[in-house]
mmCIF file of C-alpha atoms in Angstrom:
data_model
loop_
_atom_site.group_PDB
_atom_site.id
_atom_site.type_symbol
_atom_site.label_atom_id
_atom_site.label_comp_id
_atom_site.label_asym_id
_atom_site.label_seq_id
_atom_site.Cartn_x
_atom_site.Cartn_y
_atom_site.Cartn_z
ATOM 1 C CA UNK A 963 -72.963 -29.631 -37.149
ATOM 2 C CA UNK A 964 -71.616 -30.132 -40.936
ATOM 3 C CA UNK A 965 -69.704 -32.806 -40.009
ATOM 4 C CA UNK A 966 -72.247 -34.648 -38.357
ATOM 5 C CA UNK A 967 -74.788 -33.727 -40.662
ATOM 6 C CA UNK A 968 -73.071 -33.502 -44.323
ATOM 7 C CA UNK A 969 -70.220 -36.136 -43.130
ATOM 8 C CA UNK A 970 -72.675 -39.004 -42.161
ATOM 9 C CA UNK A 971 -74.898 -37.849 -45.303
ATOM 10 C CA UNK A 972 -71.987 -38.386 -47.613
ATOM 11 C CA UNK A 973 -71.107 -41.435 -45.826
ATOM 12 C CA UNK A 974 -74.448 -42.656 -46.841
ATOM 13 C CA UNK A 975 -75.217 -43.246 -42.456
ATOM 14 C CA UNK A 976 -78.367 -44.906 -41.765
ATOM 15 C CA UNK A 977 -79.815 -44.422 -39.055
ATOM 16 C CA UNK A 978 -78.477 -41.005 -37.857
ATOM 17 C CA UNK A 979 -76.347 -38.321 -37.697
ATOM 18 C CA UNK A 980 -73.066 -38.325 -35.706
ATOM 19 C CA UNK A 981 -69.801 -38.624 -35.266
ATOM 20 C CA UNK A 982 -68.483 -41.652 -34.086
ATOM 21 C CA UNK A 983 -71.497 -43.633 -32.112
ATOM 22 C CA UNK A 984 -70.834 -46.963 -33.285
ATOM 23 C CA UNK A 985 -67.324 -46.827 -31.636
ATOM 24 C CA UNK A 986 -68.689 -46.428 -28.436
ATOM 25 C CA UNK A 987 -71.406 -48.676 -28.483
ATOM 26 C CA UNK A 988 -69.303 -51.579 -30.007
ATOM 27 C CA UNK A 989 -66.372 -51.054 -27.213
ATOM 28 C CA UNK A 990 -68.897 -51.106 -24.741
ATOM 29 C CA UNK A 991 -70.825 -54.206 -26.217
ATOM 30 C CA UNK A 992 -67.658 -56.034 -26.142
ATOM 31 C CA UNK A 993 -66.684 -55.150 -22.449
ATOM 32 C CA UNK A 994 -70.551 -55.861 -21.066
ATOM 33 C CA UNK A 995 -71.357 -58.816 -23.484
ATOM 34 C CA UNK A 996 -73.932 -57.823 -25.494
ATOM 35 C CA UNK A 997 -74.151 -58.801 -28.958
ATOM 36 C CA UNK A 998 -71.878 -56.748 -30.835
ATOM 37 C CA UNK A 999 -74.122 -57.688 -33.506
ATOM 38 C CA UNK A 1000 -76.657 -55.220 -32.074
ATOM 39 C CA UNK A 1001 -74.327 -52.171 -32.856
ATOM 40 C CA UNK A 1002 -76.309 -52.108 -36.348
ATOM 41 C CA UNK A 1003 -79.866 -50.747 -34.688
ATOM 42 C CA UNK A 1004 -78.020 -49.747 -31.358
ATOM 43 C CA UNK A 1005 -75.786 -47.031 -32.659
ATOM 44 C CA UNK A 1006 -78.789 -45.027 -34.563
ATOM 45 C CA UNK A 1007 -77.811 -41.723 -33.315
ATOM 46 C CA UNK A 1008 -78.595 -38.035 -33.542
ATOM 47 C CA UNK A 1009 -76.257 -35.576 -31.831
ATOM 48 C CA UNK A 1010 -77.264 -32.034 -32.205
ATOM 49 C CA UNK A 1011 -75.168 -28.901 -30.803
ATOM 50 C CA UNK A 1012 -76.677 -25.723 -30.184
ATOM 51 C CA UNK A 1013 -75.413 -22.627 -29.308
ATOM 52 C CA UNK A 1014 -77.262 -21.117 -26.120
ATOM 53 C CA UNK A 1015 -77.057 -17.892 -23.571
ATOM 54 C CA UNK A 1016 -76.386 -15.810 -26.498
ATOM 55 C CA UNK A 1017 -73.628 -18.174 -27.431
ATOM 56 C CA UNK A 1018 -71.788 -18.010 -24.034
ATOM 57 C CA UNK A 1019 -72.782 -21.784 -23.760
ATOM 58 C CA UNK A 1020 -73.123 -25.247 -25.694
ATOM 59 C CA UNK A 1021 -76.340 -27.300 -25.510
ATOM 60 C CA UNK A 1022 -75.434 -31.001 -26.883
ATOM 61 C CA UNK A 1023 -77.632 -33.760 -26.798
ATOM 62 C CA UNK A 1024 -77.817 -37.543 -28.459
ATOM 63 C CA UNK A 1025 -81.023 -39.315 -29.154
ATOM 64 C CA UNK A 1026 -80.345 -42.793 -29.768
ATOM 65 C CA UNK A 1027 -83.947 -44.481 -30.451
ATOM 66 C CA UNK A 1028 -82.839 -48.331 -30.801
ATOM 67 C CA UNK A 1029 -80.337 -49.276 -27.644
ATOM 68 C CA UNK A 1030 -80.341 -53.264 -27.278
ATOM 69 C CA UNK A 1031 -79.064 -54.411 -24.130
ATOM 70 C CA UNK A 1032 -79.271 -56.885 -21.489
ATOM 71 C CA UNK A 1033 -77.983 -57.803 -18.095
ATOM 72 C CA UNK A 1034 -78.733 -61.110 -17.889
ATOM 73 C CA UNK A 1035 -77.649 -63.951 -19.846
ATOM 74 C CA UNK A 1036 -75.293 -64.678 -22.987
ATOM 75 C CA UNK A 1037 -71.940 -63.017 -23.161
ATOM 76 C CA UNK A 1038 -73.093 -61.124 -19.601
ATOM 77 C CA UNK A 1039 -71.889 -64.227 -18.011
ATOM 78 C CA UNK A 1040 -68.302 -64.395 -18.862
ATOM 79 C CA UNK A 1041 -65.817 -63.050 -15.750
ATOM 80 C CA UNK A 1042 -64.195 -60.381 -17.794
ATOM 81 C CA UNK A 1043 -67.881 -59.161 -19.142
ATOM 82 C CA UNK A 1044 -69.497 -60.227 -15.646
ATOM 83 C CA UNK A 1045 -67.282 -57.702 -13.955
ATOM 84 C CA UNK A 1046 -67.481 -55.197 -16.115
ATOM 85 C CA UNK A 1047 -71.792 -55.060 -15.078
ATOM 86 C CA UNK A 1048 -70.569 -55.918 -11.992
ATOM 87 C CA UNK A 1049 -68.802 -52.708 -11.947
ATOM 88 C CA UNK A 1050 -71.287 -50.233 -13.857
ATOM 89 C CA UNK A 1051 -73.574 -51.565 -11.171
ATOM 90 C CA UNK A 1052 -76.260 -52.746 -13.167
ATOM 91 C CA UNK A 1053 -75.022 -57.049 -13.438
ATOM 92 C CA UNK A 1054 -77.982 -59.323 -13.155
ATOM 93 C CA UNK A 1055 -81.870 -58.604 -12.810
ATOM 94 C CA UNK A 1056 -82.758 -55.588 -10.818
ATOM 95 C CA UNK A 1057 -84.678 -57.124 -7.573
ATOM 96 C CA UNK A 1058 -86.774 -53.813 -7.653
ATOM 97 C CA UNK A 1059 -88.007 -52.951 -10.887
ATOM 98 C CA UNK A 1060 -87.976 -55.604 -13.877
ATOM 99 C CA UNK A 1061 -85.717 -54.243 -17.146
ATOM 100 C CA UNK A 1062 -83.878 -51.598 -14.822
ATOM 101 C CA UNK A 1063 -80.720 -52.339 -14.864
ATOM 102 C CA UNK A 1064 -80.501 -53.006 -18.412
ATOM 103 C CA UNK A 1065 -82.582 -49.407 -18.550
ATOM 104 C CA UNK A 1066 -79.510 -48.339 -16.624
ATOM 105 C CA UNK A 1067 -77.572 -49.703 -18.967
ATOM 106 C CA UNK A 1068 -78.972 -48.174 -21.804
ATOM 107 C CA UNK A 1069 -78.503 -45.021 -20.234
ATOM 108 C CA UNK A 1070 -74.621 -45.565 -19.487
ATOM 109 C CA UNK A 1071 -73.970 -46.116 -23.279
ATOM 110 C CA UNK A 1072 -76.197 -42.766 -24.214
ATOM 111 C CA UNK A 1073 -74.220 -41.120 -21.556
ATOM 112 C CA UNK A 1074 -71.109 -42.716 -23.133
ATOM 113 C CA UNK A 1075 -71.719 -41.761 -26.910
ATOM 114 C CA UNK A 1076 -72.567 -37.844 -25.381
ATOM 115 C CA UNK A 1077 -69.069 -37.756 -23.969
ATOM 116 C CA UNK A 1078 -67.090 -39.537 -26.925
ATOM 117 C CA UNK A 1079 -69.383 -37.114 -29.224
ATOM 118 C CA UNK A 1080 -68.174 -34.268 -27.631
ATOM 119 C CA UNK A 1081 -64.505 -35.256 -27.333
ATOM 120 C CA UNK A 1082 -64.256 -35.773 -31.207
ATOM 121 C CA UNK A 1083 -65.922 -32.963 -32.130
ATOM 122 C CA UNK A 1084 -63.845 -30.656 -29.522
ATOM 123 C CA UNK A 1085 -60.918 -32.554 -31.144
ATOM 124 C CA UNK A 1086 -62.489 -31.393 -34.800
ATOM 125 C CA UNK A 1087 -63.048 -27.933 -33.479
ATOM 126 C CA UNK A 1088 -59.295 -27.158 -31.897
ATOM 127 C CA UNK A 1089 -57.820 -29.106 -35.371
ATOM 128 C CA UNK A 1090 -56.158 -31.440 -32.895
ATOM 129 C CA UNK A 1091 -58.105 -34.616 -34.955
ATOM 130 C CA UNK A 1092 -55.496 -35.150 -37.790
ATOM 131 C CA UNK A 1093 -52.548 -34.094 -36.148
ATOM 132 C CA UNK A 1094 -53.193 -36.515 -33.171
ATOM 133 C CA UNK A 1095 -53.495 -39.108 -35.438
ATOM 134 C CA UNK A 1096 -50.322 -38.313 -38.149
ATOM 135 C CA UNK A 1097 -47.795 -38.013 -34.750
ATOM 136 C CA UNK A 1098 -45.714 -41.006 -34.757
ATOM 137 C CA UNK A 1099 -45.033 -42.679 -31.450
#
């Protein structure tokens, strides 16, 4: 919690308090072609950890307000993007419901940021962070 909270205060973060949103969102931007542009607004983020069952377990949570996305379109229709929709199974309109698939979308990054949130901060908590990153290959 301090380093999400008094690390992204310090930093001067707009917009939220996390660890590392904007990574996410911008990797997947680039692979889904969306605007990367959009990161600004998309990567507004608040990840909260709570301890819960006495402490026995670890409730964590992102609310991300802002995501822009879209699955038709722009940068959706290159081959390498195209696929990568293609894949998450939301390319195109939705034939059902109009906006689902870039609801679907929006939900895939969320559920993104929640896992990369919880990697770094696992990384933070076992002080593997800095020594991962001083080992020379």
């Amino acid at each position: 919690m301090l380093k999400n909270l008094t690390g992204s205060a310090m930093a001067g973060a707009l917009g939220g308090f996390n660890a590392h949103a904007s990574n996410i969102v911008t990797a997947i931007y680039i692979a889904t072609g969306q605007d990367p542009a959009q990161n600004v607004e998309s990567s507004h983020c608040i990840t909260m950890m709570e301890a819960v069952n006495d402490g026995k377990d670890l409730h964590i949570s992102v609310t991300m307000p802002s995501i822009e996305v879209g699955t038709v379109g722009g940068g959706t229709q290159l081959a390498s993007q195209s696929a990568c929709l293609n894949l998450l199974g939301v390319k195109g309109a939705s034939k059902e419901s109009a906006g689902a698939n870039s609801r679907a979308l929006a939900t895939i990054v969320a559920g993104a940021v929640l896992a990369g949130e919880l990697s770094l901060m696992s990384a933070l908590a076992a002080g593997q962070l800095v020594k991962s990153h001083m080992e020379v290959q």
